[in-house]
XYZ file of N, CA, C and O in Angstrom:
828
model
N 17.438 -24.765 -9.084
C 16.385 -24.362 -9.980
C 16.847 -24.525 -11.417
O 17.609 -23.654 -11.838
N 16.470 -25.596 -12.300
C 16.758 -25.433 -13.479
C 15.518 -24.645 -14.633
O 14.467 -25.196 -14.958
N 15.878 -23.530 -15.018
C 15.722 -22.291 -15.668
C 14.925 -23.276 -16.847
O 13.697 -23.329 -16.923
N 15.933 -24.106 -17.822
C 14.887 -24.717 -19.201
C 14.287 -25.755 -18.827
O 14.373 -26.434 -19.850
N 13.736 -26.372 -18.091
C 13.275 -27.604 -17.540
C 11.775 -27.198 -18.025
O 11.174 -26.206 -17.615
N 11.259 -28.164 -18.997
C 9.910 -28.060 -19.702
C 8.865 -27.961 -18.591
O 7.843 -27.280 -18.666
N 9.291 -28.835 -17.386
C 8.547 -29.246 -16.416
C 8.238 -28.035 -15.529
O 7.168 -27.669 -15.042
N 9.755 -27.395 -15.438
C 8.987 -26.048 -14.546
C 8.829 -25.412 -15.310
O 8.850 -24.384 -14.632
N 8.613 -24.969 -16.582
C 8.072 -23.732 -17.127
C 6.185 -24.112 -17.084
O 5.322 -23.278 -16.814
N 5.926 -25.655 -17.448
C 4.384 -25.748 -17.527
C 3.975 -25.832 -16.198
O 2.812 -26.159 -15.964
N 5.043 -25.495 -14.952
C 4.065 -25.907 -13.723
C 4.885 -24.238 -12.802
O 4.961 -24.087 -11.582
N 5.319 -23.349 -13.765
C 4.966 -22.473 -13.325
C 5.899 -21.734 -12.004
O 5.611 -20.892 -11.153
N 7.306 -22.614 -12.362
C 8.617 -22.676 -11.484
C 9.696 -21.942 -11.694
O 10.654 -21.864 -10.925
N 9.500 -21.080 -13.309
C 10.629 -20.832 -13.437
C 11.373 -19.826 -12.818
O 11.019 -18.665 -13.026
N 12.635 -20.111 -11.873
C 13.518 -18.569 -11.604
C 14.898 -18.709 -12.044
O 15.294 -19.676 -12.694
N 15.594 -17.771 -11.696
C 16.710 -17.521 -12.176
C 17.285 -18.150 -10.906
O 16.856 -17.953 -9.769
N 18.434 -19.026 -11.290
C 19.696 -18.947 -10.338
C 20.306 -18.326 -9.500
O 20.456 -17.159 -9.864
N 20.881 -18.610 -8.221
C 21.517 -17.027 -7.459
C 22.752 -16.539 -8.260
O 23.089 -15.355 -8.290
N 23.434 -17.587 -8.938
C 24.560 -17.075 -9.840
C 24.062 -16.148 -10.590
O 24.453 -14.984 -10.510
N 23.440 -16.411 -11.146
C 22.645 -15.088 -12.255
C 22.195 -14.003 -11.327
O 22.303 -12.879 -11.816
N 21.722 -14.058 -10.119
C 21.201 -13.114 -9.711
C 22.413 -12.691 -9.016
O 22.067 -11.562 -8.667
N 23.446 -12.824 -8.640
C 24.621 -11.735 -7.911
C 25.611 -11.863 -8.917
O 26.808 -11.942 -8.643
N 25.140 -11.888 -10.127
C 26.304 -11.624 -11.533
C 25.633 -10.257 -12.150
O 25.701 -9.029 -12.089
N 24.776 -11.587 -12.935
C 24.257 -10.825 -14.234
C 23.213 -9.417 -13.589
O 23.565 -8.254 -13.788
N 22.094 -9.716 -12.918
C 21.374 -8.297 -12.219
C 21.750 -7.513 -11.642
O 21.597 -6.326 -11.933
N 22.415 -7.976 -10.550
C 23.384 -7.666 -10.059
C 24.507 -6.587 -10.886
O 24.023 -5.550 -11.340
N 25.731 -6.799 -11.039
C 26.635 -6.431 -11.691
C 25.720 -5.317 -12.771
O 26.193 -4.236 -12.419
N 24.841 -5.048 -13.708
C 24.506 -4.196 -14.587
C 23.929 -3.409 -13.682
O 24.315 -2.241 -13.657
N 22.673 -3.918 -12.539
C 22.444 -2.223 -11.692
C 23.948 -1.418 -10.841
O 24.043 -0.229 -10.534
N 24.724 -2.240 -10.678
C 25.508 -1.254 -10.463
C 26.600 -0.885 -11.314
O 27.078 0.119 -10.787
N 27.320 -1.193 -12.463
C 27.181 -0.833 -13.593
C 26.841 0.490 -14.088
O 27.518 1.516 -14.160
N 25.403 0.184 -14.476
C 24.586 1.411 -14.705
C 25.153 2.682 -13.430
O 25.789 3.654 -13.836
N 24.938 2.577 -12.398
C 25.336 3.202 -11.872
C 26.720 4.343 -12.122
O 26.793 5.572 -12.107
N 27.543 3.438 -12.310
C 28.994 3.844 -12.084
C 29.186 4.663 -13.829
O 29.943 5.586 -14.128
N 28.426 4.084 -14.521
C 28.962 4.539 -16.196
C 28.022 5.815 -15.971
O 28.576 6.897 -16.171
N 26.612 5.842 -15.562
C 26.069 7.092 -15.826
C 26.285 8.250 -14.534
O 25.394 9.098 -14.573
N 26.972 8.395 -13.753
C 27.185 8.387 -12.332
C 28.524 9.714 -13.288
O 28.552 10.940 -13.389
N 29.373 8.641 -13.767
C 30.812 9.427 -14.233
C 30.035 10.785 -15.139
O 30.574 11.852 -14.848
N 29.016 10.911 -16.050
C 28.391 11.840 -16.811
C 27.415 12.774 -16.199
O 27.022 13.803 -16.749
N 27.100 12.415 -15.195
C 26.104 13.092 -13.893
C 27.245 13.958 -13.455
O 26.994 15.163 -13.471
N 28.737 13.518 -12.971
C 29.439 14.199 -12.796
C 30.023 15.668 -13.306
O 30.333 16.784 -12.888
N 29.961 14.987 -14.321
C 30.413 16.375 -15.611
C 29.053 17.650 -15.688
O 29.221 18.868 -15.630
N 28.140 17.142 -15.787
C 26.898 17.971 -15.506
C 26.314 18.799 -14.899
O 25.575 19.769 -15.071
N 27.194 17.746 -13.487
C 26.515 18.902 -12.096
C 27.513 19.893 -11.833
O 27.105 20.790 -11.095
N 28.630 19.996 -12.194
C 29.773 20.317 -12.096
C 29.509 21.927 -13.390
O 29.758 23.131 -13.330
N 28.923 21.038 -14.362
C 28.565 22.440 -15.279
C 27.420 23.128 -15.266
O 27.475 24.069 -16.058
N 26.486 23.054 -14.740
C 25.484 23.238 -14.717
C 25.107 25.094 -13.803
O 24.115 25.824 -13.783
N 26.238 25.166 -13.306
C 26.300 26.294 -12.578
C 25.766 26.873 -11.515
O 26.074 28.012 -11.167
N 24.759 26.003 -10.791
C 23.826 25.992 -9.714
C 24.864 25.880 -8.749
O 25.979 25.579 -9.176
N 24.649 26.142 -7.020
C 24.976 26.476 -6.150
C 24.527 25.224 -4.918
O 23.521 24.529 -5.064
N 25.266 25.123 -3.967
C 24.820 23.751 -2.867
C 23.619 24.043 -2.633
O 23.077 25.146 -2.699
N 22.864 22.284 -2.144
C 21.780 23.125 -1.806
C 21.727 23.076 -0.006
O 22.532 22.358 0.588
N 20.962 23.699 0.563
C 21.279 23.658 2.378
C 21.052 22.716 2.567
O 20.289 22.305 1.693
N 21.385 21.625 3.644
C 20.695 20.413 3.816
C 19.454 20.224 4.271
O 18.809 21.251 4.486
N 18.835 18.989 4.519
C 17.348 19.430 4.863
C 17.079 18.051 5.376
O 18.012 17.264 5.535
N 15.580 17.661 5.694
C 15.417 16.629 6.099
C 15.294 15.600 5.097
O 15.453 14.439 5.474
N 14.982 15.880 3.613
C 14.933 14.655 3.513
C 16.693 14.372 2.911
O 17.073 13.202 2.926
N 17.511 15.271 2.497
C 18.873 14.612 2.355
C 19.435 14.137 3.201
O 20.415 13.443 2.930
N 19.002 14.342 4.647
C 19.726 13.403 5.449
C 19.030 11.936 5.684
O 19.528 10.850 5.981
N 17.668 12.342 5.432
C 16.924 10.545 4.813
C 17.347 10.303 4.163
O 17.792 9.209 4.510
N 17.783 10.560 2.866
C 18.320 10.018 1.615
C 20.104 9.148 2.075
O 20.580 8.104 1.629
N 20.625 10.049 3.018
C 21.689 9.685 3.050
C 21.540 8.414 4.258
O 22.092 7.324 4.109
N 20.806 8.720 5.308
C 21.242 7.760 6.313
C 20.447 6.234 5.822
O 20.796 5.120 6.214
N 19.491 6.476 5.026
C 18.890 5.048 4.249
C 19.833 4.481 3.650
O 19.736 3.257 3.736
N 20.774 4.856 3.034
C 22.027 4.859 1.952
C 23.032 4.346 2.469
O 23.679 3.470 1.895
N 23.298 4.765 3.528
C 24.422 3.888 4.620
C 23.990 3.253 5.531
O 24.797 2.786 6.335
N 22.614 3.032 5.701
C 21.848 1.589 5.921
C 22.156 0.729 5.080
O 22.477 -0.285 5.700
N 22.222 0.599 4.175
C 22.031 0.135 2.628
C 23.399 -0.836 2.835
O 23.594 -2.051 2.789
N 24.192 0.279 3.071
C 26.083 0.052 3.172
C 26.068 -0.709 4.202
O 26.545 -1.801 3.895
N 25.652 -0.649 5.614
C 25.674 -1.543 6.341
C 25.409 -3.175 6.392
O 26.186 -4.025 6.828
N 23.837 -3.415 5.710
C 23.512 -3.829 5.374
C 24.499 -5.238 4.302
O 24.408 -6.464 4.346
N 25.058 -4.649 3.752
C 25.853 -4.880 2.412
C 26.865 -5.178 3.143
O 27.475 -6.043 2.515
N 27.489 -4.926 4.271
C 28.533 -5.338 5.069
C 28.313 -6.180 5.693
O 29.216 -7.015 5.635
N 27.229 -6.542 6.560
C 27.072 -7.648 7.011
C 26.818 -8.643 6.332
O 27.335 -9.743 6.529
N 26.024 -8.399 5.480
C 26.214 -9.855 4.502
C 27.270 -10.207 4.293
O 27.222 -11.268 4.915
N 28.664 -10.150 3.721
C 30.001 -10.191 3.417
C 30.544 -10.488 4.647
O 31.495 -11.265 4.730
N 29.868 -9.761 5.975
C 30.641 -10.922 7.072
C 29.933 -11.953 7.145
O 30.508 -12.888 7.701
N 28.967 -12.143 6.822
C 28.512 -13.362 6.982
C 28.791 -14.357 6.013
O 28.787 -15.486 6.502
N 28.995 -14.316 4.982
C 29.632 -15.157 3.609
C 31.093 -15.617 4.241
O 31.487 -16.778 4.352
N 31.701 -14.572 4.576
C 33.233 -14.589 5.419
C 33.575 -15.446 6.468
O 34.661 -15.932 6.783
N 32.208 -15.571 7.065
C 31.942 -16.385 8.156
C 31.925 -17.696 7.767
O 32.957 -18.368 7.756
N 30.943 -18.092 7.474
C 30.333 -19.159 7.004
C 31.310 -20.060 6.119
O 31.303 -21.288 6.198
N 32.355 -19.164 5.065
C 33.350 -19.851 4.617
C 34.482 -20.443 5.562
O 35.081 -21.515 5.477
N 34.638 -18.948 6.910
C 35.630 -19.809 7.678
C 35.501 -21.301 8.567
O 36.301 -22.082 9.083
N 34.165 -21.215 8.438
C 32.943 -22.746 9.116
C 33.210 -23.954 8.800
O 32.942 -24.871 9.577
N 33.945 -24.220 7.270
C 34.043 -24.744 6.857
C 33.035 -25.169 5.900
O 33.041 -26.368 5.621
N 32.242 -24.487 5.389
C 30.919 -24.181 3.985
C 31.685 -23.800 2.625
O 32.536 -22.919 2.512
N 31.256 -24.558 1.726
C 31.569 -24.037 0.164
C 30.980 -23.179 0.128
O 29.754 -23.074 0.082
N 31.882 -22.306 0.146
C 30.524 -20.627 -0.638
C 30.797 -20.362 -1.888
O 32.026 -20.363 -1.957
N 30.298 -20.108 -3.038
C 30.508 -20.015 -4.581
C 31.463 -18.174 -4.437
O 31.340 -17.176 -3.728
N 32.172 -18.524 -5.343
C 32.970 -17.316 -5.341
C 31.882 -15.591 -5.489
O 31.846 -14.622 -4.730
N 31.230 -15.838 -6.651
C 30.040 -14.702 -7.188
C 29.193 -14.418 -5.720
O 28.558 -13.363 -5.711
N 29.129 -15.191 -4.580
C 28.889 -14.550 -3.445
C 29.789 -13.207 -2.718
O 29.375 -12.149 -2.245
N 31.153 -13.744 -2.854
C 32.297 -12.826 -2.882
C 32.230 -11.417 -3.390
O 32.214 -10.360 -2.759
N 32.190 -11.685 -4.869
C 32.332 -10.821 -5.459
C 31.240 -9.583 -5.669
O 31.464 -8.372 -5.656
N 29.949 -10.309 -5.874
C 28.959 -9.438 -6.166
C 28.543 -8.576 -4.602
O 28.115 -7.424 -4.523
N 28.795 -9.451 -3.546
C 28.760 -8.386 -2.043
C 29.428 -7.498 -2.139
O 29.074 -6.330 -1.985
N 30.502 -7.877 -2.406
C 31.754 -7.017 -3.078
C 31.462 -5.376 -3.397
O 31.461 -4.353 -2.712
N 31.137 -5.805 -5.275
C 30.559 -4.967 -5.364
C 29.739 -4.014 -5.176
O 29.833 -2.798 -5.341
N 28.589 -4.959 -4.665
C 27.555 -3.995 -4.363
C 27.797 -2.980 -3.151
O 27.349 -1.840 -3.032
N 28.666 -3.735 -2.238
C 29.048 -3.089 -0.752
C 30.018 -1.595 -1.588
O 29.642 -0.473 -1.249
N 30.935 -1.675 -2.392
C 31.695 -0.058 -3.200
C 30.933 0.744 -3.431
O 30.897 1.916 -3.056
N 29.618 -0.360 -4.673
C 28.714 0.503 -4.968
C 27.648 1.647 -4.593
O 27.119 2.672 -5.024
N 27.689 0.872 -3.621
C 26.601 1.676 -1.952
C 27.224 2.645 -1.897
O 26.649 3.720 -2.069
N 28.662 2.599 -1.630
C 29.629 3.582 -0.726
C 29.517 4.827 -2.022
O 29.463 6.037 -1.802
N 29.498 4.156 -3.431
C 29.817 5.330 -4.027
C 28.605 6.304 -4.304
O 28.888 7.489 -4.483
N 26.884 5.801 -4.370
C 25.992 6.351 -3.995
C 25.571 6.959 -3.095
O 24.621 7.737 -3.188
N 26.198 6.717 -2.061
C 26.090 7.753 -0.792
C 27.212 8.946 -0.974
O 26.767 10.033 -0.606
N 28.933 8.999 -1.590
C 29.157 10.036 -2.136
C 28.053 10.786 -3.231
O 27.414 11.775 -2.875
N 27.934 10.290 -4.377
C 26.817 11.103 -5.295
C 25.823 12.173 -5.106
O 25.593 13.183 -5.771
N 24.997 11.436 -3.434
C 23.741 12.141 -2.841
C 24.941 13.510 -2.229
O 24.431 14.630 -2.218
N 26.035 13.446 -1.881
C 26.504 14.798 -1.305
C 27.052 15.343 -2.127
O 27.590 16.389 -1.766
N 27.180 15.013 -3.367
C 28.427 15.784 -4.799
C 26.651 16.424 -4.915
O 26.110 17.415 -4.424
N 26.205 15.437 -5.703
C 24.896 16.654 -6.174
C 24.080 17.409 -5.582
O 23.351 18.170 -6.219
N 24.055 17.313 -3.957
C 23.650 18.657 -3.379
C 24.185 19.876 -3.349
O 23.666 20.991 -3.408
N 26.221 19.223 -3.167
C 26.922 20.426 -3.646
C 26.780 21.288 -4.611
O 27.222 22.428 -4.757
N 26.097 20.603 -5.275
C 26.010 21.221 -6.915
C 24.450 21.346 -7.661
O 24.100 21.244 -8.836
N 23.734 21.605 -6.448
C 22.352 22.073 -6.790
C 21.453 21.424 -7.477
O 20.609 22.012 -8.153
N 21.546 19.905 -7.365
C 21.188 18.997 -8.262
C 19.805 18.863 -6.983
O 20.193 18.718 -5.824
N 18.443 18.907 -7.197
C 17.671 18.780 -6.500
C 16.849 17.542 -6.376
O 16.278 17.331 -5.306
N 16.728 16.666 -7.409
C 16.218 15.237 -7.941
C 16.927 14.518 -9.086
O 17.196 14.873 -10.233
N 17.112 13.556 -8.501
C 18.491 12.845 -9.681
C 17.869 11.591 -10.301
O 17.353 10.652 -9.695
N 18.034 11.771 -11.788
C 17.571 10.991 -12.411
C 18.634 9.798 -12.117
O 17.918 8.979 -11.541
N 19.909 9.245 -12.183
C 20.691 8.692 -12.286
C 20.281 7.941 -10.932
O 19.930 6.764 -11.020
N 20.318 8.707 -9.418
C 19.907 7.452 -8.930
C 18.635 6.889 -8.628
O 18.416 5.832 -8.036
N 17.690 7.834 -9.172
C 16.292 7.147 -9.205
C 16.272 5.934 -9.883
O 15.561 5.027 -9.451
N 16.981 5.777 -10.933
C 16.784 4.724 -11.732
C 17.591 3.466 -10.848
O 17.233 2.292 -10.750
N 18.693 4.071 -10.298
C 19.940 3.507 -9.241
C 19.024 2.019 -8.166
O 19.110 0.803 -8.000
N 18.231 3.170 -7.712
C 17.175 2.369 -6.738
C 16.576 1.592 -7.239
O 16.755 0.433 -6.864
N 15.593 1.861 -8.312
C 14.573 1.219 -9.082
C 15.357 -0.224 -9.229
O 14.832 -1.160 -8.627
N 16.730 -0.532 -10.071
C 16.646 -1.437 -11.093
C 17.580 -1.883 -9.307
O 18.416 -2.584 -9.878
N 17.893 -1.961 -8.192
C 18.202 -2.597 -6.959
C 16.940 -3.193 -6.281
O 16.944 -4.207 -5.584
N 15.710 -2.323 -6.619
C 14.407 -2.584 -6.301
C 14.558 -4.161 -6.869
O 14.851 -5.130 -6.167
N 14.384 -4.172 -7.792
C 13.964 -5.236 -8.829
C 14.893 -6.352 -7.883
O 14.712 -7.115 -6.934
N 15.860 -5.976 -8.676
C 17.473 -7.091 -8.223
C 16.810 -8.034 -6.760
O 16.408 -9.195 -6.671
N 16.947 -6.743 -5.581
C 16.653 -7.123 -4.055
C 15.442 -7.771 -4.150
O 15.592 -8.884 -3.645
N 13.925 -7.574 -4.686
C 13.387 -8.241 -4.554
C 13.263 -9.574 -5.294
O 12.582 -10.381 -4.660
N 13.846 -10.135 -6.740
C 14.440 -11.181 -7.199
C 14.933 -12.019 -6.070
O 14.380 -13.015 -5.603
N 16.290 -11.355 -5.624
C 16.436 -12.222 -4.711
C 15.698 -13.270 -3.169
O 15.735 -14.381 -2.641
N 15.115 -11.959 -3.062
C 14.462 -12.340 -1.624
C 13.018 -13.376 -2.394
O 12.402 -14.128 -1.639
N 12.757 -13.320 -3.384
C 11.792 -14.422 -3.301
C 12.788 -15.936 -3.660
O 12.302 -17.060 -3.537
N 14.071 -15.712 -4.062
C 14.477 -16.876 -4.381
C 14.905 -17.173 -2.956
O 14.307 -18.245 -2.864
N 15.433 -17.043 -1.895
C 15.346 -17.005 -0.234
C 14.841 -17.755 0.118
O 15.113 -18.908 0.455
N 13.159 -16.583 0.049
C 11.782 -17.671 0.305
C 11.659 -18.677 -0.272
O 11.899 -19.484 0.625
N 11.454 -19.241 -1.137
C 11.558 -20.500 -1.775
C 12.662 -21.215 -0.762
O 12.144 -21.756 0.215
N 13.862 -21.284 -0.838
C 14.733 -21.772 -0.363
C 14.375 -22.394 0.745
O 14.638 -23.595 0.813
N 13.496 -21.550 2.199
C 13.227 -21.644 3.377
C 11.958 -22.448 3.624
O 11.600 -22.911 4.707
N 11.245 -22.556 2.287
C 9.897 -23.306 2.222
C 9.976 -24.629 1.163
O 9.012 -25.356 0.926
N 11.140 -24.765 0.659
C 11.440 -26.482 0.132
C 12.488 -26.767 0.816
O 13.436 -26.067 1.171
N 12.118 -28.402 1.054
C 13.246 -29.272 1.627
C 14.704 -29.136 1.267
O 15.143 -28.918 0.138
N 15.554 -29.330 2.634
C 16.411 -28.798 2.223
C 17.677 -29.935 1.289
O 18.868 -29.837 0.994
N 16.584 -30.972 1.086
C 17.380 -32.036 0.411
C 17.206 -32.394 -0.733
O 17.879 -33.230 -1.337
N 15.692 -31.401 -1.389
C 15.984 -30.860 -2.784
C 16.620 -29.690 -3.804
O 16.452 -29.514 -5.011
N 17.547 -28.851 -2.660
C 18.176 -27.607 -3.488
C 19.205 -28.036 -4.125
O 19.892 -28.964 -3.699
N 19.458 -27.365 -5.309
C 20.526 -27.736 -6.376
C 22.138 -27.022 -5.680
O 22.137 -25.988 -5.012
N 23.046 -27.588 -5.911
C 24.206 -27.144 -5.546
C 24.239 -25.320 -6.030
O 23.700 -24.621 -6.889
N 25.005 -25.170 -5.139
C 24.967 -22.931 -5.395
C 24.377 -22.618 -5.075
O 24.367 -21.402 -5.265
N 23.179 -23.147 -4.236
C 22.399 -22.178 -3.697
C 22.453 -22.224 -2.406
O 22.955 -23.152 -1.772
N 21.767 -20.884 -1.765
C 22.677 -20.606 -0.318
C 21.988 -21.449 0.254
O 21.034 -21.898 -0.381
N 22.212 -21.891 1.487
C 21.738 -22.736 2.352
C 20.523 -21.726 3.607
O 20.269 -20.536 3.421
N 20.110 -22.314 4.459
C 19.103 -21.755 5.024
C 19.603 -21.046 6.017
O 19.264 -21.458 7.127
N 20.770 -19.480 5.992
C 21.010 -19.065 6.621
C 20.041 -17.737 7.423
O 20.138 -16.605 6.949
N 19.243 -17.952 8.491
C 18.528 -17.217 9.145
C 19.084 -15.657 9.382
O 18.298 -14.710 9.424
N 20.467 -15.508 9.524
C 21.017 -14.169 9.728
C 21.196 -13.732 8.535
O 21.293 -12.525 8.755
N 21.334 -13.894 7.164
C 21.513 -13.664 5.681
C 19.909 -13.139 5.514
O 19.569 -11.997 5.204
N 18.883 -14.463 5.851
C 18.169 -13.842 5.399
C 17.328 -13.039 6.059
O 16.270 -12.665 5.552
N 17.733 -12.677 7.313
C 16.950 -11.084 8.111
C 17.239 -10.327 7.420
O 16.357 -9.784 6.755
N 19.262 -9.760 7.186
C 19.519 -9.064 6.223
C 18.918 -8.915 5.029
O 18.935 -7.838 4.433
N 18.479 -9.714 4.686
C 18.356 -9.153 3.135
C 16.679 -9.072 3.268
O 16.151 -8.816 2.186
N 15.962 -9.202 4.126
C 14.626 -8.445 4.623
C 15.059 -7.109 4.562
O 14.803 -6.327 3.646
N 15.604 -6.916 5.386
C 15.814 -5.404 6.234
C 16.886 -4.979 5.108
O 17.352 -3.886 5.430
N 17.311 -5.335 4.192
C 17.794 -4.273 3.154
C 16.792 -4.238 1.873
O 17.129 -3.368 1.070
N 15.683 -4.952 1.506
C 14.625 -4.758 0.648
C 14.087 -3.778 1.350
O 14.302 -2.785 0.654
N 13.355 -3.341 2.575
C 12.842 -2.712 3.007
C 13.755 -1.231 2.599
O 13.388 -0.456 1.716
N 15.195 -1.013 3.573
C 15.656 0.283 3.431
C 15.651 0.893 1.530
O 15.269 1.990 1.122
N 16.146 -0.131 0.809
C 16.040 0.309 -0.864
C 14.789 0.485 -1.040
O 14.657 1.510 -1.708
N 13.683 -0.024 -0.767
C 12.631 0.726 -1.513
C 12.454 2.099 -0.894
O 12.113 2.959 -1.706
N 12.607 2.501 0.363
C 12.458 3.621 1.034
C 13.582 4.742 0.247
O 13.435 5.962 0.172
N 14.812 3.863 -0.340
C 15.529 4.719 -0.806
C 14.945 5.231 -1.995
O 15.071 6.409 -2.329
N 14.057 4.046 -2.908
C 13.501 4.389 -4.158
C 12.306 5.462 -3.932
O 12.154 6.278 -4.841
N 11.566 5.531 -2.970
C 10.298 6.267 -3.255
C 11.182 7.841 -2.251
O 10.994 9.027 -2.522
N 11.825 7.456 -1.464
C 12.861 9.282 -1.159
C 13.811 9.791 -2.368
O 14.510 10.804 -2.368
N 13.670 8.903 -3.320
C 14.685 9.865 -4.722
C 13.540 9.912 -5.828
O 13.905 10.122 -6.984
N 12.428 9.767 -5.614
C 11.457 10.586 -6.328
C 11.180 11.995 -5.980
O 10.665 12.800 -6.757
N 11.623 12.298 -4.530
C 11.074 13.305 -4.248
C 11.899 14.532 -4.291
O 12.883 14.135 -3.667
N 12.173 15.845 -4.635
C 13.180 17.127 -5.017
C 13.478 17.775 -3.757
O 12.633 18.074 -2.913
N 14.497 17.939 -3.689
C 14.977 18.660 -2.440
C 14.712 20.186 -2.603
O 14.198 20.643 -3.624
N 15.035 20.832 -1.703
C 15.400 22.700 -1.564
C 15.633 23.322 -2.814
O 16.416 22.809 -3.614
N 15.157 24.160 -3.012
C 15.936 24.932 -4.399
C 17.501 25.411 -3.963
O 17.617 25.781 -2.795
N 18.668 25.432 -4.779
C 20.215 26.396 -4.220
C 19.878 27.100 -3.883
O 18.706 27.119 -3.505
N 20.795 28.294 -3.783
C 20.962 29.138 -2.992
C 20.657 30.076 -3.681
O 19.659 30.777 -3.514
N 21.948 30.264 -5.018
C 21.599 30.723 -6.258
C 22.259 30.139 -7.174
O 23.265 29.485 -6.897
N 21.706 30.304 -8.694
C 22.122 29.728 -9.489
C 23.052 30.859 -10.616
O 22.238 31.746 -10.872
N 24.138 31.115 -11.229
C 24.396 31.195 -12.105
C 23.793 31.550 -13.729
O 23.984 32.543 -14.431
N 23.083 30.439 -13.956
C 22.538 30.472 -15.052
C 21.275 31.649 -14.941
O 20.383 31.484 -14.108
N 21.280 32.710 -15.749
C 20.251 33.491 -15.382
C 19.051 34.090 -16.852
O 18.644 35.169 -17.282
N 18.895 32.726 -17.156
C 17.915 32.265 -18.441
C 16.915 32.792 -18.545
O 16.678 31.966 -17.665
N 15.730 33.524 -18.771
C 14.321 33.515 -18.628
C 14.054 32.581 -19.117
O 12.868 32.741 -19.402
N 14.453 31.284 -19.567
C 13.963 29.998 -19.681
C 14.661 28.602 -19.577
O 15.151 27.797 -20.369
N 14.504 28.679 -18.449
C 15.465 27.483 -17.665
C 14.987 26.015 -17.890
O 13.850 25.565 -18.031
N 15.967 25.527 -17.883
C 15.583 23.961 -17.861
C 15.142 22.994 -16.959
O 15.791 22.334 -16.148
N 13.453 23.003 -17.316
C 13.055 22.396 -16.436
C 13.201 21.342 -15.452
O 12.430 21.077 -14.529
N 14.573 20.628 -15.847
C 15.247 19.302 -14.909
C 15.423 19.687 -14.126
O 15.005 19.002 -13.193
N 16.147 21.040 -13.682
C 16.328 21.390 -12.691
C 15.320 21.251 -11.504
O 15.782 21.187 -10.365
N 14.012 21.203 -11.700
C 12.961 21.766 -11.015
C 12.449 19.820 -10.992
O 12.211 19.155 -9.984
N 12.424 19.461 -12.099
C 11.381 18.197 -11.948
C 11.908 17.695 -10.422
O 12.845 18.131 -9.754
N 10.866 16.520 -10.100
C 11.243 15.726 -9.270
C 10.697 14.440 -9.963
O 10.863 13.338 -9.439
């Protein structure tokens, strides 16, 4: 896919590269993650609220989440694979599975630090989901494309028409949005809280 090509912008072609898409989108949603993730930390930690009990939807939240992780693992065996096949695989396949596969792991810690700590709706990974929303579905239309032009017009770097890659990455668009619209929603109130304000801060409460 060439991005400045006059031709596909007037006929309505333009996408991004998969390099760009398991770098640049890639790499900043999780990113974002990890920089605002470290300050979420400090917060919930001060905030003085109490665990909250578990419930049904934190264990949705969590087992979507290590879907997610799974998900993110098999792809990486399959890149793993496919390289031992004897296939050029571009390194940023490597890496950005990579990442994203830690990144998972470290969002599924988060969902159990901030229940510990009475955190009932989290802005940090609502947004977490959202901007993976985006990312995952970026990708999966560049996929489609892939699977619906010849395969003797794709530009070098782009993945080839792997059928098990791309179930995966069906079935992980699906579990992330489920993750995005279950971290809109507020869990249990703690147990008790500490802070004993007659005017509390409403974050606590939003969802």
């Amino acid at each position: 896919y060439n991005f400045w090509s006059p031709a596909a912008v007037l006929n309505g072609t333009v996408d991004f590269t998969p390099c760009f898409e398991d770098t640049v989108i890639l790499w900043s949603t999780c990113a974002f993650l990890w920089v605002f993730a470290a300050g979420r930390f400090f917060f919930a930690s001060a905030d003085g609220a109490t665990f909250i009990v578990k419930s049904p939807l934190y264990y949705l939240k969590l087992v979507f989440a290590a879907i997610a992780v799974c998900c993110s693992g098999a792809d990486i065996g399959a890149v793993i694979y496919r390289y031992e096949q004897g296939h050029t695989v571009p390194h940023f396949y490597y890496t950005g599975s990579s990442v994203l596969f830690c990144t998972l792991i470290f969002a599924c810690v988060l969902i159990e630090y901030e229940r510990q700590h009475g955190v009932r709706s989290s802005g940090v990974l609502f947004h977490f989901w959202l901007f993976l929303v985006i990312y995952v579905g970026v990708r999966l239309r560049t996929w489609i494309l892939i699977f619906t032009e010849p395969e003797s017009t794709l530009q070098p770097g782009t993945p080839g028409r792997e059928v098990f890659r791309f179930v995966v990455l069906c079935v992980f668009f699906a579990v992330v949005l489920v993750s995005f619209v279950l971290s809109m929603m507020k869990d249990r109130r703690p147990l008790y809280s500490i802070d004993t304000s007659q005017n509390p801060c409403p974050e606590m409460q939003a969802s």
